[in-house]
Coordinates of C-alpha atoms in Angstrom, one line a residue:
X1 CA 0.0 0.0 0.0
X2 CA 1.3 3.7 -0.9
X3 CA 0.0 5.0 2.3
X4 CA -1.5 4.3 5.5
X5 CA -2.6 4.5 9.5
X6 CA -1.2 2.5 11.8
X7 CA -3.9 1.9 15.0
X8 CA -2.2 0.4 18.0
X9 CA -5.2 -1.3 20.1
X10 CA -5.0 -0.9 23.9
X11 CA -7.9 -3.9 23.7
X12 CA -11.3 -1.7 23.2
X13 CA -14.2 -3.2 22.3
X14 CA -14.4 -1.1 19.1
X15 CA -10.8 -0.6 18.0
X16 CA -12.2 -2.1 15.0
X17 CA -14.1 0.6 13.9
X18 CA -11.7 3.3 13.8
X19 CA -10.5 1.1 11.2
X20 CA -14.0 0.9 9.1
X21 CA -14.4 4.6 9.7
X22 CA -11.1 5.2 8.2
X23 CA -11.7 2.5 5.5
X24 CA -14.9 4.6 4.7
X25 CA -12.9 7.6 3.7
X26 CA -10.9 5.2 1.3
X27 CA -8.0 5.5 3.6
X28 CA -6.2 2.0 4.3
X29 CA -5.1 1.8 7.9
X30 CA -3.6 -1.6 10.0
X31 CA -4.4 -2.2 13.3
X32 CA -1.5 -3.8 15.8
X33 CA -1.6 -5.0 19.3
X34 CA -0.2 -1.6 21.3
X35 CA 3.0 -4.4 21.9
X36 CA 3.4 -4.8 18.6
X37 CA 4.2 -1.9 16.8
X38 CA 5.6 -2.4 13.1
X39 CA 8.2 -0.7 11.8
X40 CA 7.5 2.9 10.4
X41 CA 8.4 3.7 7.3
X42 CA 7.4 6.3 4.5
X43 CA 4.1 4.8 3.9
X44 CA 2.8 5.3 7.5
X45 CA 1.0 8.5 7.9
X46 CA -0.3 8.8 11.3
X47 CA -0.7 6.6 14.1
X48 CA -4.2 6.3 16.7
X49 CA -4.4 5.0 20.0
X50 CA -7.0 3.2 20.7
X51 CA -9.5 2.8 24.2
X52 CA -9.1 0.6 26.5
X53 CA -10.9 -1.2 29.2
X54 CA -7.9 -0.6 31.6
X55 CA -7.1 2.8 33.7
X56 CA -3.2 4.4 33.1
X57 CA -3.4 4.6 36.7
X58 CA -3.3 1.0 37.3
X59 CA 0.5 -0.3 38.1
X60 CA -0.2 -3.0 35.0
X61 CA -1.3 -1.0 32.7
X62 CA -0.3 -1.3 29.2
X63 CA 2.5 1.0 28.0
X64 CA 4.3 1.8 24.8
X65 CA 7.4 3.5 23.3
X66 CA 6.1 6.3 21.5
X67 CA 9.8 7.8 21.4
X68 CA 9.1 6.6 17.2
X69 CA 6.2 8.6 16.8
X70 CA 5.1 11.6 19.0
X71 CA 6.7 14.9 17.6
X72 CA 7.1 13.4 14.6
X73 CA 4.1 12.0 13.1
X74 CA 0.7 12.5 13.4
X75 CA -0.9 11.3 16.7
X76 CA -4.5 11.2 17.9
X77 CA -5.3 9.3 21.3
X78 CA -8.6 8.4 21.5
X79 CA -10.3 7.6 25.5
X80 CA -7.1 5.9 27.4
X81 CA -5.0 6.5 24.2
X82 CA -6.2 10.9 25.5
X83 CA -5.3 9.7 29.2
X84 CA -2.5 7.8 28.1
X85 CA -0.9 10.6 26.8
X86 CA -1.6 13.2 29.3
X87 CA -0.3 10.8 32.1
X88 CA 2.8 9.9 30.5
X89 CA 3.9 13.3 29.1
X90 CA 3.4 14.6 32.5
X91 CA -0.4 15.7 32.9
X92 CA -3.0 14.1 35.6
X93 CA -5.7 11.2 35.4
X94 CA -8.2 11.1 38.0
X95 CA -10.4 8.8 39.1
X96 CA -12.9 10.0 40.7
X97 CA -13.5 13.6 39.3
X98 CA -16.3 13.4 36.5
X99 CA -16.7 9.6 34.8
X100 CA -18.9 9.1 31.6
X101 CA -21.1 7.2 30.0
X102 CA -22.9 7.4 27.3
X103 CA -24.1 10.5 25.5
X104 CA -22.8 14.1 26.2
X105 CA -22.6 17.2 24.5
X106 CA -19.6 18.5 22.9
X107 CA -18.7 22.3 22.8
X108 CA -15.6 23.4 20.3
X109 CA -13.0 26.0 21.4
X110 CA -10.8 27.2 19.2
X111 CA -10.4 26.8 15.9
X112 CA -8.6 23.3 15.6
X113 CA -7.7 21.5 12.5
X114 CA -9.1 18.5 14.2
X115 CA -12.6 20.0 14.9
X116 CA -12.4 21.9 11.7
X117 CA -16.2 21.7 9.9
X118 CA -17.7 20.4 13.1
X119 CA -20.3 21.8 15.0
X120 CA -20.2 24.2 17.5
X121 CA -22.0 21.9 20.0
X122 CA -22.6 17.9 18.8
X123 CA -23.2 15.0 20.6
X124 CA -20.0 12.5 21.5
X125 CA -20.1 9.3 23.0
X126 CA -18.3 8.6 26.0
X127 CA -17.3 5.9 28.1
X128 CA -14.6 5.9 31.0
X129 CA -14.5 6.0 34.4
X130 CA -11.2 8.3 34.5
X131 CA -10.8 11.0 33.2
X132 CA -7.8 14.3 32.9
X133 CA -7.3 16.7 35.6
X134 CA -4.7 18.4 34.1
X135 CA -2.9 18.6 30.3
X136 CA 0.1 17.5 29.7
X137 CA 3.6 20.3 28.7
X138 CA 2.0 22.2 26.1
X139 CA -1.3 20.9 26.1
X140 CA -4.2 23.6 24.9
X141 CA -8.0 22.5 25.2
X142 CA -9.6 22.4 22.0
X143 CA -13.3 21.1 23.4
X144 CA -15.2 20.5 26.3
X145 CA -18.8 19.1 27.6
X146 CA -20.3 20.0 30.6
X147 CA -19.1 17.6 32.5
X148 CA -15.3 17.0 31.2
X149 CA -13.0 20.0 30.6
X150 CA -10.2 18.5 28.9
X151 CA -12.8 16.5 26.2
X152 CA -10.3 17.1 23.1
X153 CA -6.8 19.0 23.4
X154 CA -3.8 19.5 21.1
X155 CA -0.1 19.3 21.7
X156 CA 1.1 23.0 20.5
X157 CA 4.4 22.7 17.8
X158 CA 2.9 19.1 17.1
X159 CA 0.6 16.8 15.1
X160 CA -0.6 15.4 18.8
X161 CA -4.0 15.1 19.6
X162 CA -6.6 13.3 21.7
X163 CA -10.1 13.2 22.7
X164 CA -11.6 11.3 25.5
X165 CA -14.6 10.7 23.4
X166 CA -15.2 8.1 20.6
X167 CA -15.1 9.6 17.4
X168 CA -15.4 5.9 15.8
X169 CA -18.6 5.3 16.9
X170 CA -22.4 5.8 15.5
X171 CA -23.7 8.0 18.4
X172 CA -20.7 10.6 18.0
X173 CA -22.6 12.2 15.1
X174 CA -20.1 14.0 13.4
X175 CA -17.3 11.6 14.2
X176 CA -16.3 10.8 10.9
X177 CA -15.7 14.3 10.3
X178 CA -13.2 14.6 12.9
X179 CA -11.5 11.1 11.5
X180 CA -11.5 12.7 8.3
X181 CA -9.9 15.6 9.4
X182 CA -7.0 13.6 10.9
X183 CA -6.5 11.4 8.3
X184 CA -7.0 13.6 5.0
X185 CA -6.2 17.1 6.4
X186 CA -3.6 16.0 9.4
X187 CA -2.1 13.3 8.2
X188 CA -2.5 14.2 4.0
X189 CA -3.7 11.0 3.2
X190 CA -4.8 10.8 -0.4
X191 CA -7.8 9.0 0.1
X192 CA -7.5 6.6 -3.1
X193 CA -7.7 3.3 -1.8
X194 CA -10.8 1.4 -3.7
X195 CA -11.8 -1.5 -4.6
X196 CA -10.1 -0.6 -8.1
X197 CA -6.9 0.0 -6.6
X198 CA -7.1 -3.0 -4.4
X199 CA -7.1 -5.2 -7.1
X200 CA -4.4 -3.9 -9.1
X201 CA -2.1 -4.3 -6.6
X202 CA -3.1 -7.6 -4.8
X203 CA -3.2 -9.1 -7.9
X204 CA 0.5 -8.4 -8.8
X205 CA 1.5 -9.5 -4.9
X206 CA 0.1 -12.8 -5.9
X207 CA 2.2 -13.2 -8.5
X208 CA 5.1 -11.9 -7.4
X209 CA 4.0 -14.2 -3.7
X210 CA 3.2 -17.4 -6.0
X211 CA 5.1 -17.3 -9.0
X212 CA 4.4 -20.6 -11.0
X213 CA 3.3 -22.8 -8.0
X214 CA 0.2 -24.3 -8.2
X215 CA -2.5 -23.5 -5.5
X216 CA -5.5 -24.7 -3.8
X217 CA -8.5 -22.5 -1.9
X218 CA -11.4 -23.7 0.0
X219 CA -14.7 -22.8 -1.6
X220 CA -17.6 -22.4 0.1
X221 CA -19.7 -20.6 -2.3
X222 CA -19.7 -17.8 0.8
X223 CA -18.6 -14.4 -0.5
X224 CA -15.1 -14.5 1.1
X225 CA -13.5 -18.2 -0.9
X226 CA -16.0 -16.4 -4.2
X227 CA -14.4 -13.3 -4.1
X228 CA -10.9 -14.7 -3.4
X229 CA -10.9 -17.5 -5.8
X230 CA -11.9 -14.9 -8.5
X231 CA -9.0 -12.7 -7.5
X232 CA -6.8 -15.7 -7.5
X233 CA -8.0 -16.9 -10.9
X234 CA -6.6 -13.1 -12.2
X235 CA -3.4 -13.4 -10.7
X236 CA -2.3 -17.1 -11.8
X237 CA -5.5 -18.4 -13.6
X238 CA -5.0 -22.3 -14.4
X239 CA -2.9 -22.7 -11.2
X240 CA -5.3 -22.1 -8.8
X241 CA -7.4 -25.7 -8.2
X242 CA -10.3 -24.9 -6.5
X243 CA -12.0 -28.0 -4.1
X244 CA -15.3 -27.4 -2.3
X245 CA -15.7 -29.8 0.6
X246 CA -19.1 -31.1 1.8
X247 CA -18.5 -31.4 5.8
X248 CA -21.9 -33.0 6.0
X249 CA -23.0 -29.6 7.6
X250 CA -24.3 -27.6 5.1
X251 CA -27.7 -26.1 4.3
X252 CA -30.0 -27.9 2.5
X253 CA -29.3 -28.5 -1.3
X254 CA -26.3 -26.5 -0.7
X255 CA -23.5 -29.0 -2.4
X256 CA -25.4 -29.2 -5.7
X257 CA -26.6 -25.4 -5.7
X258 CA -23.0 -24.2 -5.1
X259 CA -21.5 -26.3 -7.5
X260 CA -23.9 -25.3 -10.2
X261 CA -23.5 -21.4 -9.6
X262 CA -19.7 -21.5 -10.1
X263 CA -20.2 -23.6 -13.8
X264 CA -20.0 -20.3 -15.9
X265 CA -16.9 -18.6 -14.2
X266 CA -14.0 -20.2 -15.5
X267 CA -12.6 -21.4 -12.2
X268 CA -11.3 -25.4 -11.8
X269 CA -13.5 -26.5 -9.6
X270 CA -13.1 -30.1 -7.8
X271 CA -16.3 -30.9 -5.2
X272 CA -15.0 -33.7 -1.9
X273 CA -17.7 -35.2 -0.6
X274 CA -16.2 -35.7 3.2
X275 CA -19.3 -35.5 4.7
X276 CA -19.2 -39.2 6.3
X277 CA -16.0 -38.1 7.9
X278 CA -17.0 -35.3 9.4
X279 CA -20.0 -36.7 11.1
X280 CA -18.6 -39.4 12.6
X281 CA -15.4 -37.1 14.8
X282 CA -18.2 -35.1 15.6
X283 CA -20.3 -37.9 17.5
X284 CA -20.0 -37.3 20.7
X285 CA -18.4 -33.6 20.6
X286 CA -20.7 -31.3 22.2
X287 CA -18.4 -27.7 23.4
X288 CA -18.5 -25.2 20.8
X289 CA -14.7 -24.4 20.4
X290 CA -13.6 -28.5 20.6
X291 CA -16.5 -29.0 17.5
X292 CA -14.5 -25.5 15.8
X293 CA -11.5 -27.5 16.2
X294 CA -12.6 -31.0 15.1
X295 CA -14.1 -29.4 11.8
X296 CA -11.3 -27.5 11.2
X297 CA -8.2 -29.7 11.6
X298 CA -10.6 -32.0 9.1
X299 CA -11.0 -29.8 6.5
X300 CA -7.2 -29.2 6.1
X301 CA -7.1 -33.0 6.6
X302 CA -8.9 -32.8 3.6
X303 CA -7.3 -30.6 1.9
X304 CA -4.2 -32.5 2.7
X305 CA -5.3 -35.2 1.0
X306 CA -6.2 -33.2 -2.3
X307 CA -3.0 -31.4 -2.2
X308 CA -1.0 -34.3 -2.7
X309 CA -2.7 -35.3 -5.7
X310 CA -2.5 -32.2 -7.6
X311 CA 1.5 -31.5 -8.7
X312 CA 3.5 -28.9 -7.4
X313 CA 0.7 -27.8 -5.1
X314 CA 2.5 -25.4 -2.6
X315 CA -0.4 -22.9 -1.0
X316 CA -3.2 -23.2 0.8
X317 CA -5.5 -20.6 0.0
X318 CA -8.3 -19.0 2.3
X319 CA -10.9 -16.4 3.1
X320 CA -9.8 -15.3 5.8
X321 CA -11.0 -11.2 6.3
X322 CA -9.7 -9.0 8.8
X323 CA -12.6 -9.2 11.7
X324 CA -11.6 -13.3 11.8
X325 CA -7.9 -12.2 12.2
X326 CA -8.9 -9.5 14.7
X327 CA -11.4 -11.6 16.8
X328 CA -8.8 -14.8 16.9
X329 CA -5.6 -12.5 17.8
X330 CA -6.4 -10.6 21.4
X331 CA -4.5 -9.1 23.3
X332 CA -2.7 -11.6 26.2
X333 CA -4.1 -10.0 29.3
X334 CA -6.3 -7.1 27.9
X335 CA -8.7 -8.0 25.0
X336 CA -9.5 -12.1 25.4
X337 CA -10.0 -14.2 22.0
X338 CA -13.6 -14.2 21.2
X339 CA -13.5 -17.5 19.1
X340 CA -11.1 -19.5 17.1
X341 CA -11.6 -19.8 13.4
X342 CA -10.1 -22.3 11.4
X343 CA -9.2 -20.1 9.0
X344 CA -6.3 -18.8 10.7
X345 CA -5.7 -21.7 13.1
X346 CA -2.4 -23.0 12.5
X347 CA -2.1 -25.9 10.0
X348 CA 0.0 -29.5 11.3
X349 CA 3.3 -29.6 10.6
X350 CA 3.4 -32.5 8.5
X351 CA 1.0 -30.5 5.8
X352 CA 3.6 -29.6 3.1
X353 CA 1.4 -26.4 2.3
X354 CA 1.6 -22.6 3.1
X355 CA -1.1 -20.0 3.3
X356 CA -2.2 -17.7 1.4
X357 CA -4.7 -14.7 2.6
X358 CA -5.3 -12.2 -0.4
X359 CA -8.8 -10.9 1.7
X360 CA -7.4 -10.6 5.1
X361 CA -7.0 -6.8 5.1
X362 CA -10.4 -6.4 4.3
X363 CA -13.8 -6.0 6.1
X364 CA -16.9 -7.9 4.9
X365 CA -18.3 -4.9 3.1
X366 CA -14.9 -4.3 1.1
X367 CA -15.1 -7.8 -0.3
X368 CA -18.2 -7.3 -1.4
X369 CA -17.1 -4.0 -3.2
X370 CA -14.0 -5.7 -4.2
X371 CA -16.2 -8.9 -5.6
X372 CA -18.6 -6.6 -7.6
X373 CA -15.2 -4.8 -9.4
X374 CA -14.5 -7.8 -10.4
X375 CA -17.3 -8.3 -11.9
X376 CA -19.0 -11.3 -9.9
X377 CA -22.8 -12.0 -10.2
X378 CA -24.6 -10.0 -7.5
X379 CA -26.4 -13.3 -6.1
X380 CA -22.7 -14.3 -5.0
X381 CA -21.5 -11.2 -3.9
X382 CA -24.8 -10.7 -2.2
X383 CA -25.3 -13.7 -0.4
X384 CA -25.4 -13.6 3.7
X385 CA -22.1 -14.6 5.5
X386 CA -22.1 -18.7 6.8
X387 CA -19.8 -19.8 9.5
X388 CA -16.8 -21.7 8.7
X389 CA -18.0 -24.9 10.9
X390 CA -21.3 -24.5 8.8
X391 CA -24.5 -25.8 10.8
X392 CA -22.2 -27.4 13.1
X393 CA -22.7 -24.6 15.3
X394 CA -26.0 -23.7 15.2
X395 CA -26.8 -27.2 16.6
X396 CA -26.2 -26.6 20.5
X397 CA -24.4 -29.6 21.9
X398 CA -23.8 -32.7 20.0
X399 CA -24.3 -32.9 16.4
X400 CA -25.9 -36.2 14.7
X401 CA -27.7 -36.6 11.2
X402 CA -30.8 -36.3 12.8
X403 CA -30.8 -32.9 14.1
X404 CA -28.9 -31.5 10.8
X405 CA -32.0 -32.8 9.3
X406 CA -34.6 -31.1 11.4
X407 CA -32.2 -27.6 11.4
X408 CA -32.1 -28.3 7.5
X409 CA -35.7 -28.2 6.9
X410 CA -36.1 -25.4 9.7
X411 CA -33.8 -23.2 8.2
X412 CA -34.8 -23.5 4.2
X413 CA -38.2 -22.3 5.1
X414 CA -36.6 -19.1 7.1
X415 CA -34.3 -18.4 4.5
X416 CA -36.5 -19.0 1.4
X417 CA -39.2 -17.0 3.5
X418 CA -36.6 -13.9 3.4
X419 CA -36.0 -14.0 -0.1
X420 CA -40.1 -14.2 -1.0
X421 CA -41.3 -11.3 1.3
X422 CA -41.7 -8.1 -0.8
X423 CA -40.0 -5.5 1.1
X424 CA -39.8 -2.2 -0.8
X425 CA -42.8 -0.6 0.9
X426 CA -40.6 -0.5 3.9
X427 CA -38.0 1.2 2.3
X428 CA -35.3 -0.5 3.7
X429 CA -31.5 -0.5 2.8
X430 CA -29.5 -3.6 1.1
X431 CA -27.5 -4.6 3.6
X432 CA -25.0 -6.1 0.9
X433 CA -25.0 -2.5 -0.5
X434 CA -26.8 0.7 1.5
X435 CA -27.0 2.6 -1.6
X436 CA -29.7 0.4 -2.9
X437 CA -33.0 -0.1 -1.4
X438 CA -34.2 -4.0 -0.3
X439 CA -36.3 -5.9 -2.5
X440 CA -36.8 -8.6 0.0
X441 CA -36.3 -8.8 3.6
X442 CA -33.1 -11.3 3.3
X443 CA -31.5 -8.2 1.1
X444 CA -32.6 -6.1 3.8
X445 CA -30.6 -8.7 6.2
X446 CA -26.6 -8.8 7.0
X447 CA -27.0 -12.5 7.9
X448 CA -30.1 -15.0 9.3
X449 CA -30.1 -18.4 10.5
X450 CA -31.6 -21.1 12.2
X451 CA -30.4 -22.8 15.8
X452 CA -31.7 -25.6 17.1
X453 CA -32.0 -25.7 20.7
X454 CA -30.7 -28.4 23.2
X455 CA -34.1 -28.7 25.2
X456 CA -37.3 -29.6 24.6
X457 CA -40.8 -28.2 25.5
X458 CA -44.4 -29.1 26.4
X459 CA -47.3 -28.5 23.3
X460 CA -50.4 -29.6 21.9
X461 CA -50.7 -30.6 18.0
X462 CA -54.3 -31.7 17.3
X463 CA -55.4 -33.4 20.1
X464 CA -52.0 -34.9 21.4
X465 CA -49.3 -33.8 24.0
X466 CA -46.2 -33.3 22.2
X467 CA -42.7 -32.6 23.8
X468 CA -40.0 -31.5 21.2
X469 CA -37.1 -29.1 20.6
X470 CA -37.6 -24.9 19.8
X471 CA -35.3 -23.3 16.9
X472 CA -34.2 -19.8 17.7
X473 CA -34.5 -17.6 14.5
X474 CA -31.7 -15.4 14.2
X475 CA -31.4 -12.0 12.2
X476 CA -29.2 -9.3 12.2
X477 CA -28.4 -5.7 10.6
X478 CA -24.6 -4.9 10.4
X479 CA -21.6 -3.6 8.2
X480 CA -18.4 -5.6 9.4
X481 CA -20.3 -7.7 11.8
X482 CA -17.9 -6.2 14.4
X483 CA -21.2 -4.8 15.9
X484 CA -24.7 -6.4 15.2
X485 CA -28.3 -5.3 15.9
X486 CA -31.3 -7.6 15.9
X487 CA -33.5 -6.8 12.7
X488 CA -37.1 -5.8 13.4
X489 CA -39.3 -7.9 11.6
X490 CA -42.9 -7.3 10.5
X491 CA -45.4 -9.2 12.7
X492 CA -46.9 -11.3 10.0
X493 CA -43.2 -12.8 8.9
X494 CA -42.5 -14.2 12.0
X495 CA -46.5 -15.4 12.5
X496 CA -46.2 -17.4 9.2
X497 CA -42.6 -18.4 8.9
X498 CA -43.0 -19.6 12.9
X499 CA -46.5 -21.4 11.6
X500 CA -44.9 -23.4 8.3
X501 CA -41.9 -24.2 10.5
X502 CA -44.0 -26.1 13.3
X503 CA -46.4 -27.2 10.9
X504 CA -43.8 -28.5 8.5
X505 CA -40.8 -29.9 10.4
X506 CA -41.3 -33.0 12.8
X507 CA -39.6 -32.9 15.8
X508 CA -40.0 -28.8 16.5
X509 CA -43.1 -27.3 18.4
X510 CA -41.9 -24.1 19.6
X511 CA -40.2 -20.8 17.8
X512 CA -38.2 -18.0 18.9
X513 CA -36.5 -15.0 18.2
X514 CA -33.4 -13.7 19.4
X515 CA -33.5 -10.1 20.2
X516 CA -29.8 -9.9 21.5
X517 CA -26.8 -7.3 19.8
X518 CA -23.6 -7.9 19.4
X519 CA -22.1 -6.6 21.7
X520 CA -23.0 -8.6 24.5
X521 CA -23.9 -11.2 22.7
X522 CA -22.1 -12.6 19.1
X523 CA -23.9 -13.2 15.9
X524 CA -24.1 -17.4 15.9
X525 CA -24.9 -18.9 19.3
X526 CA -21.3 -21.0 19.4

């Protein structure tokens, strides 16, 4: 990349959308563990310091060199990255004086560059339970609320600043306004990083990365293995081999659909019915991250076993976007590991095959941007996201044919009662792309699902007692599916999709719907 922002993440909650707030401007940015700090070169144009559930007044609390960067880069502290830096360049934290949370009103003072086009008074969003007392060696205020004093200052003779607000976050309405004016007035960022651009230069990394070694990529008919096999198909063509596995845990009809749909786009496709396999290492298996890792040490199994059949085959090929690299890295001590992902687990040494990423940079919207550039069918690019352990986690506890089945016929009805409801009286936004309105609700929909439930309930069909299992239906709105919000369904869907569930699938007599967001809760249930 010709340019970019470094964010060093102090383990916040949302460090990860500073990143898709920058991304939105079209400015590439990486985000690092604050330990791990690349080296700076000419491409980096600023640096941000992330929150962090932690106080700088705790004797643990995380610390960094920023001997490489203050004074002579751009800086902006955001909540403890603000405290962070008053503390350490000799200002005061408190702990008790005026905490947070939630909205507040922001008044500008001053004319800063940071500020610059922002409102005179706008709401922020703040959360911390410290907060600054006094500013740093030459430290000016540039905003306050009524609560805070020090809200936003500026280091005078440097690019420094910091806010003890979050700029990256929806309810700071004119956030992206300030991020803007770090990143293209502060910093000088060009602002040219598109899906165009993307392309161009991931494609001649491949090559350069690959050079006449023959690969092989997961497909899963998911946007991520579409989009990436695509790109991989116009960096190397005919060395890329691409093998879709059947786990045994797929939706229903979804082998032979997503075999079909890849016929007309030139890729070498090879389908591995391991579904046998799968099944029986899962008997048995019932906690969620032992089933992650059972499915995935068998699909590179699998793979294994393709790769030695298919000459000169050197590379693994994957997926993988940056929230799976984010949510499986942490931060030892600070920010725990929300799930493992077999993406990026790590593959047995006796597997003579190396990994390659091209995706991994990008958020789940930018693959879809990337995937329409290069000229994919919008049914692909548009299709929801699926988990990597495919129904295997949407079955809570152990998984056996005979619940896939039941979830199978539970789930078709959901999803194909998405795509049949006429939505454009609502006027809602396509969730694959917010520029376009919904024709249907799944359009409408980030991603939806089925989960069958591990208990089983009392009810009447006809004139007999029954006792069998509840699905949840699950439903969300999102952009990165860093954050999620429950989508609010019209009455009569859920009436009749709840009806022809119960009324169609033996063995379920109860339906629910899970009104939870991520954060606190995650998207899929394991």
């Amino acid at each position: 990349m010709s340019e970019k922002i470094i964010i060093l993440d102090f383990g916040s909650q949302v460090t990860q959308l500073i990143g898709r707030r920058l991304r939105e401007l079209n400015v590439f940015c990486e985000i690092y563990p604050y330990n791990k700090c690349p080296q700076l070169d000419a491409s980096v144009k600023g640096v941000i310091l992330s929150g962090s559930p932690c106080s700088v007044r705790d004797a643990n609390a995380p610390q960094v060199d920023l001997g490489a960067i203050k004074g002579k880069l751009p800086l902006l502290g955001i909540c403890y990255g603000a405290q962070y830096l008053a503390w350490h360049y000799g200002g005061k934290v408190e702990g008790s004086l005026a905490r947070e949370y939630g909205r507040a009103m922001l008044t500008v003072k001053g004319n800063s560059p940071l500020l610059r086009g922002v409102s005179a008074r706008s709401q922020v969003w703040m959360s911390h339970g410290d907060t600054i007392s006094a500013l740093p060696a030459g430290g000016e205020v540039i905003a306050s609320t009524d609560d805070v004093a020090y809200a936003a200052y500026h280091i005078a003779g440097e690019e420094t600043y910091a806010v003890q607000f979050h700029p990256e976050v929806y309810h700071t309405t004119e956030g992206l306004q300030m991020l803007s004016n770090f990143a293209l007035g502060i910093c000088g960022c060009k602002g040219d990083w598109t899906p165009a651009s993307f392309i161009e230069t991931t494609v001649a990394q491949l090559r350069a990365q690959l050079g006449e070694d023959q690969v092989i990529l997961g497909l899963s008919g998911g946007v991520d293995s579409t989009v990436a096999a695509v790109l991989l198909n116009k960096a190397i063509g005919h060395q890329l081999t691409c093998i879709f596995v059947n786990n045994g845990l797929l939706r229903k009809n979804e082998y032979r659909d997503v075999m079909a749909s890849y016929q007309d786009m030139g890729l070498n496709v090879i389908g591995a019915d391991a579904s046998d396999a799968f099944l029986d290492q899962l008997a048995g298996v019932t906690e969620p991250e032992a089933k992650r890792k059972v499915i995935g040490r068998l699909f590179v199994e699998t793979f294994d076993k393709y790769a030695k059949s298919i000459k000169n085959a050197r590379w693994l090929a994957q997926g993988t976007i940056y929230p799976d690299v984010i949510e499986s890295a942490g931060i030892p001590g600070i920010a725990s590991k929300i799930k493992s992902h077999h993406n990026v687990g790590g593959l047995p040494k006796e597997m003579n095959l190396k990994i390659v990423e091209p995706l991994r940079m990008l958020f789940k919207d930018e693959v879809r941007r990337v995937g329409r550039a290069l000229g994919i069918k919008e049914e692909l690019v548009g299709r929801h996201p699926f988990p990597g352990p495919s129904l295997g986690i949407r079955i809570i506890g152990e998984v056996t044919r005979e619940k896939l089945d039941v979830l199978r016929e539970a789930d078709d009805i959901f999803i194909r009662g998405l795509r049949a409801y006429d939505c454009t009286a609502l006027n809602l936004p396509s969730a694959a792309d917010p520029s376009q309105k919904a024709r249907n609700l799944y359009d409408a929909i980030w991603q939806a699902g089925v989960i069958l439930l591990p208990v089983k309930s009392v009810g009447v069909m006809g004139d007999e007692r029954t006792y069998e299992n509840p699905v949840a239906l699950r439903a969300v709105v999102s952009t990165d599916a860093m954050t999620a919000d429950w989508f609010k369904f019209p009455y009569d869907f859920l009436e009749n999709v709840s009806n022809e569930i119960i009324n169609k699938v033996r063995g379920v007599n109860r339906v629910v719907y899970d009104i939870s967001s991520k954060p606190p809760a995650t998207i899929e249930w394991e």
